[in-house]
Amino acid sequence: MKRISKQEYSEMTKRVSPPSKIGQNCLWAFCVGGAICLLGEILRQNFLSMGLTKELAGLAVSTCLIVLSGATTALGWYHQLACRAGAGTLVPITGFANAVVSPAIEFKCEGLVTGVAAKMFIIAGPVIVYGILTSEIYGIVLWIFSKM
């Protein structure tokens, strides 16, 4: 068996890989992410017009976006959109909801405890852990600089 060099492997990969449509992909991501944010703002304005305070309207919008993301993930629509829009679907709250619901649906056949509950945070768990860790480090750094 002949061993190939890294350069040969790179050339082989380049020949068989489809060309990247980076401009088109960025445009799709921008438009879809913007549309999700626009939907959030439309919902916010509707909740404000119903008489909710800014805080309650924000909470209602977050809840609606989480439910919509979970429902579209369960129906398989979110994945189809993500395949086309890529990073545009990673708008924080909808992308996070998708990251929680996807494994829960995938492992539901293993049961509620060992499947859904155990695997639900398999993707989102590290995000939570490192998000909390980073915020604590940032808080400590700010506290140290405030004491100087």
PDB file of C-alpha atoms in Angstrom:
ATOM      1  CA  MET A   1       0.000   0.000   0.000  1.00  0.00           C
ATOM      2  CA  LYS A   2       1.467   3.327  -1.102  1.00  0.00           C
ATOM      3  CA  ARG A   3       1.461   6.159   1.405  1.00  0.00           C
ATOM      4  CA  ILE A   4       0.495   9.528   0.066  1.00  0.00           C
ATOM      5  CA  SER A   5       1.930  12.799   1.217  1.00  0.00           C
ATOM      6  CA  LYS A   6      -0.076  15.608   2.776  1.00  0.00           C
ATOM      7  CA  GLN A   7       0.333  17.637  -0.413  1.00  0.00           C
ATOM      8  CA  GLU A   8      -0.975  14.775  -2.598  1.00  0.00           C
ATOM      9  CA  TYR A   9      -3.918  14.279  -0.256  1.00  0.00           C
ATOM     10  CA  SER A  10      -4.673  18.002  -0.355  1.00  0.00           C
ATOM     11  CA  GLU A  11      -4.612  18.000  -4.163  1.00  0.00           C
ATOM     12  CA  MET A  12      -6.900  14.943  -4.323  1.00  0.00           C
ATOM     13  CA  THR A  13      -9.340  16.561  -1.919  1.00  0.00           C
ATOM     14  CA  LYS A  14      -9.332  19.800  -3.902  1.00  0.00           C
ATOM     15  CA  ARG A  15     -10.134  17.929  -7.140  1.00  0.00           C
ATOM     16  CA  VAL A  16     -13.181  16.080  -5.789  1.00  0.00           C
ATOM     17  CA  SER A  17     -14.580  18.811  -3.524  1.00  0.00           C
ATOM     18  CA  PRO A  18     -17.248  21.060  -4.976  1.00  0.00           C
ATOM     19  CA  PRO A  19     -16.306  24.728  -5.205  1.00  0.00           C
ATOM     20  CA  SER A  20     -17.474  26.831  -2.289  1.00  0.00           C
ATOM     21  CA  LYS A  21     -20.122  29.437  -2.989  1.00  0.00           C
ATOM     22  CA  ILE A  22     -19.004  31.659  -0.134  1.00  0.00           C
ATOM     23  CA  GLY A  23     -20.743  34.810  -1.361  1.00  0.00           C
ATOM     24  CA  GLN A  24     -24.064  33.046  -1.899  1.00  0.00           C
ATOM     25  CA  ASN A  25     -23.760  31.218   1.440  1.00  0.00           C
ATOM     26  CA  CYS A  26     -23.050  34.465   3.303  1.00  0.00           C
ATOM     27  CA  LEU A  27     -26.026  36.147   1.641  1.00  0.00           C
ATOM     28  CA  TRP A  28     -28.348  33.274   2.601  1.00  0.00           C
ATOM     29  CA  ALA A  29     -27.055  33.278   6.187  1.00  0.00           C
ATOM     30  CA  PHE A  30     -27.502  37.039   6.429  1.00  0.00           C
ATOM     31  CA  CYS A  31     -31.023  36.987   4.994  1.00  0.00           C
ATOM     32  CA  VAL A  32     -32.274  34.052   7.065  1.00  0.00           C
ATOM     33  CA  GLY A  33     -30.684  35.320  10.285  1.00  0.00           C
ATOM     34  CA  GLY A  34     -32.127  38.750   9.556  1.00  0.00           C
ATOM     35  CA  ALA A  35     -35.556  37.244   8.874  1.00  0.00           C
ATOM     36  CA  ILE A  36     -35.498  35.430  12.227  1.00  0.00           C
ATOM     37  CA  CYS A  37     -34.537  38.669  13.966  1.00  0.00           C
ATOM     38  CA  LEU A  38     -37.215  40.554  12.028  1.00  0.00           C
ATOM     39  CA  LEU A  39     -39.794  37.989  13.140  1.00  0.00           C
ATOM     40  CA  GLY A  40     -38.659  38.568  16.721  1.00  0.00           C
ATOM     41  CA  GLU A  41     -39.034  42.322  16.337  1.00  0.00           C
ATOM     42  CA  ILE A  42     -42.489  41.980  14.754  1.00  0.00           C
ATOM     43  CA  LEU A  43     -43.558  39.781  17.657  1.00  0.00           C
ATOM     44  CA  ARG A  44     -42.073  42.294  20.123  1.00  0.00           C
ATOM     45  CA  GLN A  45     -43.951  45.205  18.585  1.00  0.00           C
ATOM     46  CA  ASN A  46     -47.193  43.194  18.646  1.00  0.00           C
ATOM     47  CA  PHE A  47     -46.711  42.329  22.313  1.00  0.00           C
ATOM     48  CA  LEU A  48     -45.920  45.964  23.136  1.00  0.00           C
ATOM     49  CA  SER A  49     -49.067  47.093  21.300  1.00  0.00           C
ATOM     50  CA  MET A  50     -51.061  44.654  23.459  1.00  0.00           C
ATOM     51  CA  GLY A  51     -49.896  46.600  26.498  1.00  0.00           C
ATOM     52  CA  LEU A  52     -47.053  44.401  27.741  1.00  0.00           C
ATOM     53  CA  THR A  53     -44.058  46.099  29.316  1.00  0.00           C
ATOM     54  CA  LYS A  54     -40.698  45.949  27.503  1.00  0.00           C
ATOM     55  CA  GLU A  55     -39.492  43.218  29.861  1.00  0.00           C
ATOM     56  CA  LEU A  56     -42.605  41.068  29.450  1.00  0.00           C
ATOM     57  CA  ALA A  57     -42.629  41.620  25.670  1.00  0.00           C
ATOM     58  CA  GLY A  58     -39.006  40.449  25.506  1.00  0.00           C
ATOM     59  CA  LEU A  59     -39.853  37.382  27.565  1.00  0.00           C
ATOM     60  CA  ALA A  60     -42.862  36.616  25.352  1.00  0.00           C
ATOM     61  CA  VAL A  61     -40.757  36.985  22.185  1.00  0.00           C
ATOM     62  CA  SER A  62     -38.065  34.661  23.563  1.00  0.00           C
ATOM     63  CA  THR A  63     -40.695  32.105  24.514  1.00  0.00           C
ATOM     64  CA  CYS A  64     -42.358  32.290  21.083  1.00  0.00           C
ATOM     65  CA  LEU A  65     -39.048  31.911  19.247  1.00  0.00           C
ATOM     66  CA  ILE A  66     -38.076  28.923  21.398  1.00  0.00           C
ATOM     67  CA  VAL A  67     -41.438  27.224  20.812  1.00  0.00           C
ATOM     68  CA  LEU A  68     -41.316  27.963  17.066  1.00  0.00           C
ATOM     69  CA  SER A  69     -37.761  26.652  16.835  1.00  0.00           C
ATOM     70  CA  GLY A  70     -38.652  23.499  18.755  1.00  0.00           C
ATOM     71  CA  ALA A  71     -41.760  22.887  16.645  1.00  0.00           C
ATOM     72  CA  THR A  72     -39.966  23.454  13.336  1.00  0.00           C
ATOM     73  CA  THR A  73     -37.141  21.182  14.521  1.00  0.00           C
ATOM     74  CA  ALA A  74     -39.637  18.448  15.406  1.00  0.00           C
ATOM     75  CA  LEU A  75     -41.242  18.775  11.970  1.00  0.00           C
ATOM     76  CA  GLY A  76     -37.848  18.624  10.235  1.00  0.00           C
ATOM     77  CA  TRP A  77     -38.194  22.114   8.756  1.00  0.00           C
ATOM     78  CA  TYR A  78     -35.449  23.727  10.823  1.00  0.00           C
ATOM     79  CA  HIS A  79     -32.894  21.240   9.524  1.00  0.00           C
ATOM     80  CA  GLN A  80     -33.935  21.929   5.923  1.00  0.00           C
ATOM     81  CA  LEU A  81     -33.588  25.666   6.532  1.00  0.00           C
ATOM     82  CA  ALA A  82     -30.226  25.188   8.270  1.00  0.00           C
ATOM     83  CA  CYS A  83     -28.915  23.154   5.314  1.00  0.00           C
ATOM     84  CA  ARG A  84     -29.622  26.122   3.064  1.00  0.00           C
ATOM     85  CA  ALA A  85     -28.891  29.037   5.426  1.00  0.00           C
ATOM     86  CA  GLY A  86     -26.054  27.599   7.502  1.00  0.00           C
ATOM     87  CA  ALA A  87     -24.956  29.976  10.227  1.00  0.00           C
ATOM     88  CA  GLY A  88     -28.001  32.197   9.648  1.00  0.00           C
ATOM     89  CA  THR A  89     -30.044  29.751  11.714  1.00  0.00           C
ATOM     90  CA  LEU A  90     -27.666  30.043  14.636  1.00  0.00           C
ATOM     91  CA  VAL A  91     -29.324  33.216  15.881  1.00  0.00           C
ATOM     92  CA  PRO A  92     -28.698  32.510  19.553  1.00  0.00           C
ATOM     93  CA  ILE A  93     -32.090  31.605  20.944  1.00  0.00           C
ATOM     94  CA  THR A  94     -33.436  29.651  17.964  1.00  0.00           C
ATOM     95  CA  GLY A  95     -30.156  27.845  17.352  1.00  0.00           C
ATOM     96  CA  PHE A  96     -29.901  26.920  21.021  1.00  0.00           C
ATOM     97  CA  ALA A  97     -33.477  25.609  21.078  1.00  0.00           C
ATOM     98  CA  ASN A  98     -32.705  23.555  17.974  1.00  0.00           C
ATOM     99  CA  ALA A  99     -29.552  22.185  19.642  1.00  0.00           C
ATOM    100  CA  VAL A 100     -31.631  20.985  22.602  1.00  0.00           C
ATOM    101  CA  VAL A 101     -34.604  19.579  20.669  1.00  0.00           C
ATOM    102  CA  SER A 102     -32.647  17.766  17.919  1.00  0.00           C
ATOM    103  CA  PRO A 103     -30.917  15.193  20.156  1.00  0.00           C
ATOM    104  CA  ALA A 104     -34.073  14.769  22.229  1.00  0.00           C
ATOM    105  CA  ILE A 105     -35.967  13.767  19.086  1.00  0.00           C
ATOM    106  CA  GLU A 106     -33.117  11.617  17.795  1.00  0.00           C
ATOM    107  CA  PHE A 107     -32.834   9.572  20.987  1.00  0.00           C
ATOM    108  CA  LYS A 108     -36.553   9.365  21.911  1.00  0.00           C
ATOM    109  CA  CYS A 109     -36.630   5.686  20.860  1.00  0.00           C
ATOM    110  CA  GLU A 110     -34.298   4.924  23.789  1.00  0.00           C
ATOM    111  CA  GLY A 111     -36.948   6.084  26.276  1.00  0.00           C
ATOM    112  CA  LEU A 112     -37.722   9.210  28.231  1.00  0.00           C
ATOM    113  CA  VAL A 113     -34.958   8.862  30.820  1.00  0.00           C
ATOM    114  CA  THR A 114     -32.078   7.153  29.023  1.00  0.00           C
ATOM    115  CA  GLY A 115     -32.910   8.672  25.647  1.00  0.00           C
ATOM    116  CA  VAL A 116     -34.577  12.074  25.767  1.00  0.00           C
ATOM    117  CA  ALA A 117     -33.461  13.274  29.204  1.00  0.00           C
ATOM    118  CA  ALA A 118     -29.936  11.861  29.058  1.00  0.00           C
ATOM    119  CA  LYS A 119     -29.139  13.002  25.522  1.00  0.00           C
ATOM    120  CA  MET A 120     -31.057  16.307  25.371  1.00  0.00           C
ATOM    121  CA  PHE A 121     -28.071  18.451  26.306  1.00  0.00           C
ATOM    122  CA  ILE A 122     -25.436  16.455  24.415  1.00  0.00           C
ATOM    123  CA  ILE A 123     -24.910  19.411  22.032  1.00  0.00           C
ATOM    124  CA  ALA A 124     -26.091  22.317  24.172  1.00  0.00           C
ATOM    125  CA  GLY A 125     -24.383  21.141  27.372  1.00  0.00           C
ATOM    126  CA  PRO A 126     -20.860  22.226  26.427  1.00  0.00           C
ATOM    127  CA  VAL A 127     -22.234  25.595  25.296  1.00  0.00           C
ATOM    128  CA  ILE A 128     -23.822  26.093  28.713  1.00  0.00           C
ATOM    129  CA  VAL A 129     -20.721  24.955  30.595  1.00  0.00           C
ATOM    130  CA  TYR A 130     -18.262  27.088  28.644  1.00  0.00           C
ATOM    131  CA  GLY A 131     -20.646  30.040  28.570  1.00  0.00           C
ATOM    132  CA  ILE A 132     -20.927  30.001  32.357  1.00  0.00           C
ATOM    133  CA  LEU A 133     -17.174  29.451  32.781  1.00  0.00           C
ATOM    134  CA  THR A 134     -16.341  32.315  30.417  1.00  0.00           C
ATOM    135  CA  SER A 135     -18.778  34.680  32.135  1.00  0.00           C
ATOM    136  CA  GLU A 136     -17.279  33.822  35.533  1.00  0.00           C
ATOM    137  CA  ILE A 137     -13.735  34.469  34.287  1.00  0.00           C
ATOM    138  CA  TYR A 138     -14.877  37.746  32.730  1.00  0.00           C
ATOM    139  CA  GLY A 139     -16.554  38.729  36.022  1.00  0.00           C
ATOM    140  CA  ILE A 140     -13.407  37.945  38.005  1.00  0.00           C
ATOM    141  CA  VAL A 141     -11.267  39.982  35.595  1.00  0.00           C
ATOM    142  CA  LEU A 142     -13.680  42.927  35.855  1.00  0.00           C
ATOM    143  CA  TRP A 143     -13.707  42.641  39.658  1.00  0.00           C
ATOM    144  CA  ILE A 144      -9.863  42.606  39.758  1.00  0.00           C
ATOM    145  CA  PHE A 145      -9.633  45.675  37.522  1.00  0.00           C
ATOM    146  CA  SER A 146     -12.281  47.506  39.568  1.00  0.00           C
ATOM    147  CA  LYS A 147     -10.129  47.014  42.692  1.00  0.00           C
ATOM    148  CA  MET A 148      -7.062  48.580  41.049  1.00  0.00           C
TER     149      MET A 148
END
